[in-house]
PDB file of C-alpha atoms in Angstrom:
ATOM      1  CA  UNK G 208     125.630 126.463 147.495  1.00  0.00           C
ATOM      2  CA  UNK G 209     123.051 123.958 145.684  1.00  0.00           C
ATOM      3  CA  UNK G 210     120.037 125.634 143.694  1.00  0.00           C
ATOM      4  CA  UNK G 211     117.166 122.806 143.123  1.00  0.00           C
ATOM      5  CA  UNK G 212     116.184 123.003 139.643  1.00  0.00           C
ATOM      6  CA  UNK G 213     112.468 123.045 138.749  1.00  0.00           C
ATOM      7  CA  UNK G 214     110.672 121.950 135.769  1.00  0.00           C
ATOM      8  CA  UNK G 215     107.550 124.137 134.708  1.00  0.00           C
ATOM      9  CA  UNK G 216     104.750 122.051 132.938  1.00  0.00           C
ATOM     10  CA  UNK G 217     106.352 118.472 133.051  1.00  0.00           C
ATOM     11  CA  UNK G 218     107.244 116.088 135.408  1.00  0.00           C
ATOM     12  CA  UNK G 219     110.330 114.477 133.715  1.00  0.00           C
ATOM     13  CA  UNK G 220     113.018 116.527 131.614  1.00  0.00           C
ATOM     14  CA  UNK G 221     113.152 113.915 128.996  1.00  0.00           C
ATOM     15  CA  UNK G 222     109.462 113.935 127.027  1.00  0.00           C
ATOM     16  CA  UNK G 223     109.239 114.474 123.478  1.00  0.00           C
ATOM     17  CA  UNK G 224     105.717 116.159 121.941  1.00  0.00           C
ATOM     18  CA  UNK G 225     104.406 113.710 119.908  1.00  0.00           C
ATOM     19  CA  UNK G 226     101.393 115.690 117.974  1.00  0.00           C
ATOM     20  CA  UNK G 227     103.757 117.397 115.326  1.00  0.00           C
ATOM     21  CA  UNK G 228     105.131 113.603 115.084  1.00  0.00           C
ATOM     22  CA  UNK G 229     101.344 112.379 114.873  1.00  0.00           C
ATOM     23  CA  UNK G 230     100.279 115.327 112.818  1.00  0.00           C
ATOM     24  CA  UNK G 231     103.101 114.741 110.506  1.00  0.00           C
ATOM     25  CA  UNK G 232     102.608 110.999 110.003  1.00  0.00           C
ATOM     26  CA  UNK G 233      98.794 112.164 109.126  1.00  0.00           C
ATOM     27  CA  UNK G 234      99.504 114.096 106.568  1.00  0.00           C
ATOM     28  CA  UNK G 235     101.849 111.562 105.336  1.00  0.00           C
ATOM     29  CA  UNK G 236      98.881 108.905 105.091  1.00  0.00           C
ATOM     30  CA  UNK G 237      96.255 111.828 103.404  1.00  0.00           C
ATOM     31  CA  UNK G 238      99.159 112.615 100.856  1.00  0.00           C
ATOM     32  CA  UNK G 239      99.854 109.063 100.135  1.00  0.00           C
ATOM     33  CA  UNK G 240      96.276 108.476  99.583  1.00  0.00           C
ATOM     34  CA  UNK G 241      95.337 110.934  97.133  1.00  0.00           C
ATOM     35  CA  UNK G 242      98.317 110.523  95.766  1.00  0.00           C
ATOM     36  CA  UNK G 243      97.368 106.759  94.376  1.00  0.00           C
ATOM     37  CA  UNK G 244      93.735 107.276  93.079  1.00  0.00           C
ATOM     38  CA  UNK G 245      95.131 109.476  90.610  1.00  0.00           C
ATOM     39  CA  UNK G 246      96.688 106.222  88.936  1.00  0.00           C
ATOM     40  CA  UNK G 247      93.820 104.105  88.722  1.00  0.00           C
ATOM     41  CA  UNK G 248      91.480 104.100  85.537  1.00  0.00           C
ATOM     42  CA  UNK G 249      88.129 104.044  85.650  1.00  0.00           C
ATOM     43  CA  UNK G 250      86.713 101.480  83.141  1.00  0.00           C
ATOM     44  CA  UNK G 251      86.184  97.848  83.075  1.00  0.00           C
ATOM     45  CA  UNK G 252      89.415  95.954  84.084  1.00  0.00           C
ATOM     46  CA  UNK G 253      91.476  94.429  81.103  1.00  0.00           C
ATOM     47  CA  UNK G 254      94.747  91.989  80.915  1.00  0.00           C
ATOM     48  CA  UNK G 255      96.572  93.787  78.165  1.00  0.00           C
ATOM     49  CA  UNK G 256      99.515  91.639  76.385  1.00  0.00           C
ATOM     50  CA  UNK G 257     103.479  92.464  77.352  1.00  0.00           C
ATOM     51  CA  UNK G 258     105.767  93.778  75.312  1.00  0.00           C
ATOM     52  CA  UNK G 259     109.146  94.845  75.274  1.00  0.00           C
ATOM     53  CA  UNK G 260     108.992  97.982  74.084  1.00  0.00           C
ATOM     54  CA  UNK G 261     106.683 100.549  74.092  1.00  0.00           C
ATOM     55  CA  UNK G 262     105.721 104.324  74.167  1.00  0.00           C
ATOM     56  CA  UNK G 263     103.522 106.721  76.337  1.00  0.00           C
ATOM     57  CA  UNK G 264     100.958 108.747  75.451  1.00  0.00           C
ATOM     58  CA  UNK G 265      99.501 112.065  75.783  1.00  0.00           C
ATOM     59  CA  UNK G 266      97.117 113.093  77.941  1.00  0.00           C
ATOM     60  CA  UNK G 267      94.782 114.351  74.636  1.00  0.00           C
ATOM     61  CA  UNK G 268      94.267 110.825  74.116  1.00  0.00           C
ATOM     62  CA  UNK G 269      90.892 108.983  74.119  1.00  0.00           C
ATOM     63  CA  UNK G 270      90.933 105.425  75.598  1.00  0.00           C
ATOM     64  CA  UNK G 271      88.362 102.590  74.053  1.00  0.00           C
ATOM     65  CA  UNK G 272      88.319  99.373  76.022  1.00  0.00           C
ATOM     66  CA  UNK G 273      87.315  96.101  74.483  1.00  0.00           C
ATOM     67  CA  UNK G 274      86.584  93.505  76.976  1.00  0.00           C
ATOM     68  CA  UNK G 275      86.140  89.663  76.530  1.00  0.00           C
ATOM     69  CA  UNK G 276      83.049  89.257  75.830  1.00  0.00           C
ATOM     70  CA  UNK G 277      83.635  92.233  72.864  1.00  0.00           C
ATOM     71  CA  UNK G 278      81.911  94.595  74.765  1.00  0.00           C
ATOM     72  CA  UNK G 279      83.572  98.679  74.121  1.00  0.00           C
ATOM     73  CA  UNK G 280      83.658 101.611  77.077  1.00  0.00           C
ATOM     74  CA  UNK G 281      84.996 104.808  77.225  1.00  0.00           C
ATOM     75  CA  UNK G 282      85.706 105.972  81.572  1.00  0.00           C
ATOM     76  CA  UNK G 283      83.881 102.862  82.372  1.00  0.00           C
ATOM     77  CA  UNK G 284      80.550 103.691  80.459  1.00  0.00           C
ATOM     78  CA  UNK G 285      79.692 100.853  77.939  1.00  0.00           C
ATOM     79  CA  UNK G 286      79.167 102.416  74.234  1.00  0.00           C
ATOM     80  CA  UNK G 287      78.691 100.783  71.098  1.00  0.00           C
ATOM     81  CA  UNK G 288      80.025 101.114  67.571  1.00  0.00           C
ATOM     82  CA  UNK G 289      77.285 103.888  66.957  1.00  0.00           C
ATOM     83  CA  UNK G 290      78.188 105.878  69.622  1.00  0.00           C
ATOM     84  CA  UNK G 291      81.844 105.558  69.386  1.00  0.00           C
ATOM     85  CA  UNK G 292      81.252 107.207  65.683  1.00  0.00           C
ATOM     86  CA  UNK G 293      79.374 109.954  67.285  1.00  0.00           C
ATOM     87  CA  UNK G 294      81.686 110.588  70.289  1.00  0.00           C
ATOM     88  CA  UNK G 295      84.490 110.705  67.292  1.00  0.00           C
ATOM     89  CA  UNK G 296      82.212 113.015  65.493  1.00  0.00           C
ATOM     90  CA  UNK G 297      81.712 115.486  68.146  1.00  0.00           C
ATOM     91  CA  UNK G 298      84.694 115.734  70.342  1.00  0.00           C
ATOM     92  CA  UNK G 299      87.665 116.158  68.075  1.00  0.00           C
ATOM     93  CA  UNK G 300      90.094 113.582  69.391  1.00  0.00           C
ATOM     94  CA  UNK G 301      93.552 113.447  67.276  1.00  0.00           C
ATOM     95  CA  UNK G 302      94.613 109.881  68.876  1.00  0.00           C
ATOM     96  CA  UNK G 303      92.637 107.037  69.881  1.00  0.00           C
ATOM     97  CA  UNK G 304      94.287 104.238  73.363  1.00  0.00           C
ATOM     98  CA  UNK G 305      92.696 100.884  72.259  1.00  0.00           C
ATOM     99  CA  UNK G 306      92.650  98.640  75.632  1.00  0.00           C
ATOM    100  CA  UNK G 307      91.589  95.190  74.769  1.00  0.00           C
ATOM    101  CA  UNK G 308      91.778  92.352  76.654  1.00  0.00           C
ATOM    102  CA  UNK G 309      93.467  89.748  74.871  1.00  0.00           C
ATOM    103  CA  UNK G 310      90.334  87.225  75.166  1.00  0.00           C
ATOM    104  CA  UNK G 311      88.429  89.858  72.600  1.00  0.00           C
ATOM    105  CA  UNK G 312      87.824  88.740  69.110  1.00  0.00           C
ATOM    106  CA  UNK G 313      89.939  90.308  66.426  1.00  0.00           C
ATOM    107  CA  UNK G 314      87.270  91.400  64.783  1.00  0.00           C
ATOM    108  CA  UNK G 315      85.615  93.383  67.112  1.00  0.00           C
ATOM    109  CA  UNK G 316      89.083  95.521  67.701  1.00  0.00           C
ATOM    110  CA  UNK G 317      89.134  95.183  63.510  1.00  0.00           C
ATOM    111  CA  UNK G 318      85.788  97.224  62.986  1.00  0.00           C
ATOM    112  CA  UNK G 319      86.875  99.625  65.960  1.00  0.00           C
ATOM    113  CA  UNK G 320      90.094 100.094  64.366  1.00  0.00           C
ATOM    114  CA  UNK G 321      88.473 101.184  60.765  1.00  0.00           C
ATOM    115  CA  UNK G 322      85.720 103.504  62.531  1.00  0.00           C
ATOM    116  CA  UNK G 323      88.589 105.287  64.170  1.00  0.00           C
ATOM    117  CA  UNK G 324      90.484 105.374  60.588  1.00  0.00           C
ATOM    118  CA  UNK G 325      87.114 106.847  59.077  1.00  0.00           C
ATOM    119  CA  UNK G 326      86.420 109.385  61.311  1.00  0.00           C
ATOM    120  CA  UNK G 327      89.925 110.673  61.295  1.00  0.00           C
ATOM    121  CA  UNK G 328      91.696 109.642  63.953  1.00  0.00           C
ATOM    122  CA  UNK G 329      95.660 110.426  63.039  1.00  0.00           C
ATOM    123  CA  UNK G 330      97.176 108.120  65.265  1.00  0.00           C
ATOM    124  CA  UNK G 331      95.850 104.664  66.791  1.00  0.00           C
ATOM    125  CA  UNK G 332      97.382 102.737  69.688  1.00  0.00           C
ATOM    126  CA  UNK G 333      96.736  99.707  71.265  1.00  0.00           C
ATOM    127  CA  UNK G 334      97.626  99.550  75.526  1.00  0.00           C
ATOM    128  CA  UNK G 335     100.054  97.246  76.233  1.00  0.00           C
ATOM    129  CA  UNK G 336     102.159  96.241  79.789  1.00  0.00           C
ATOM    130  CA  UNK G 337     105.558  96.293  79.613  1.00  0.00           C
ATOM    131  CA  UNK G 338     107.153  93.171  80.037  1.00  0.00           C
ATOM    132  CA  UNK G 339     111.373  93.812  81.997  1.00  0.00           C
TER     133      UNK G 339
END
C-alpha cells in the first residue's frame, strides 16, 4: 500500500525562509555602520608625519589641531590662542594631543606648546601615523 504524501503551506519540499537570512544580513549592515563612525574625528582633516614608534593615549586627553594655514580647533570648532588659555583654564585637562599638519609653521605649534606648559598641562603629545 502507497500513502501520497502532502505538503501543508508549500508547494516544493526544498525552500529555505530567507527573512531570518535577510533580517540577519540587516543587522549585520546597521552594526557595521555604527560601528565605523565611532572612529572618525571630528575636526579639520590633517596629514600627520609617520613614525616608527609610538604610544596611545587616554581617552582624558584633549586634542588641538593645527592646520596649514596655522589655524587651531578643538572637535572641529576653530579657537585661537586666547581661547585655548581659557579652555585650559576652565576644564582641567592633565594631557594635551597636538595634531598638526606638517605644512604648519613651527612656530605656531611653538607658542601652543608653551601655553599648554603655562597652564599646566603635565604631559604634551604630538599625533603621529604609524609608519610598518
Amino acid at each position: 500500500m502507497r500513502f501520497q504524501r502532502t505538503l501543508r503551506g508549500t508547494s516544493s519540499p526544498h525552500l529555505i525562509d530567507s527573512v531570518p537570512l535577510i533580517n540577519i544580513v540587516f543587522l549585520l549592515l546597521i552594526f557595521f555602520i555604527l560601528a565605523s563612525r565611532f572612529n572618525t574625528t571630528a575636526g579639520i582633516n590633517v596629514l600627520v608625519p609617520g613614525v616608527v614608534t609610538s604610544e596611545t593615549v587616554s581617552a582624558r586627553t584633549l586634542t588641538i589641531t593645527v592646520s596649514r594655514t596655522n589655524n587651531f580647533s578643538i572637535n572641529g570648532k576653530t579657537v585661537t590662542l586666547r581661547e585655548i588659555e581659557n579652555i585650559l583654564a576652565t576644564e582641567k585637562y592633565r594631557s594635551i594631543l597636538v595634531k598638526a599638519d606638517p605644512g604648519a609653521n613651527l612656530g605656531s605649534v611653538t607658542r601652543l606648546w608653551e601655553l599648554c606648559k603655562q597652564s599646566g598641562i603635565e604631559t604634551i603629545g604630538v599625533a603621529t601615523a604609524e609608519v610598518t
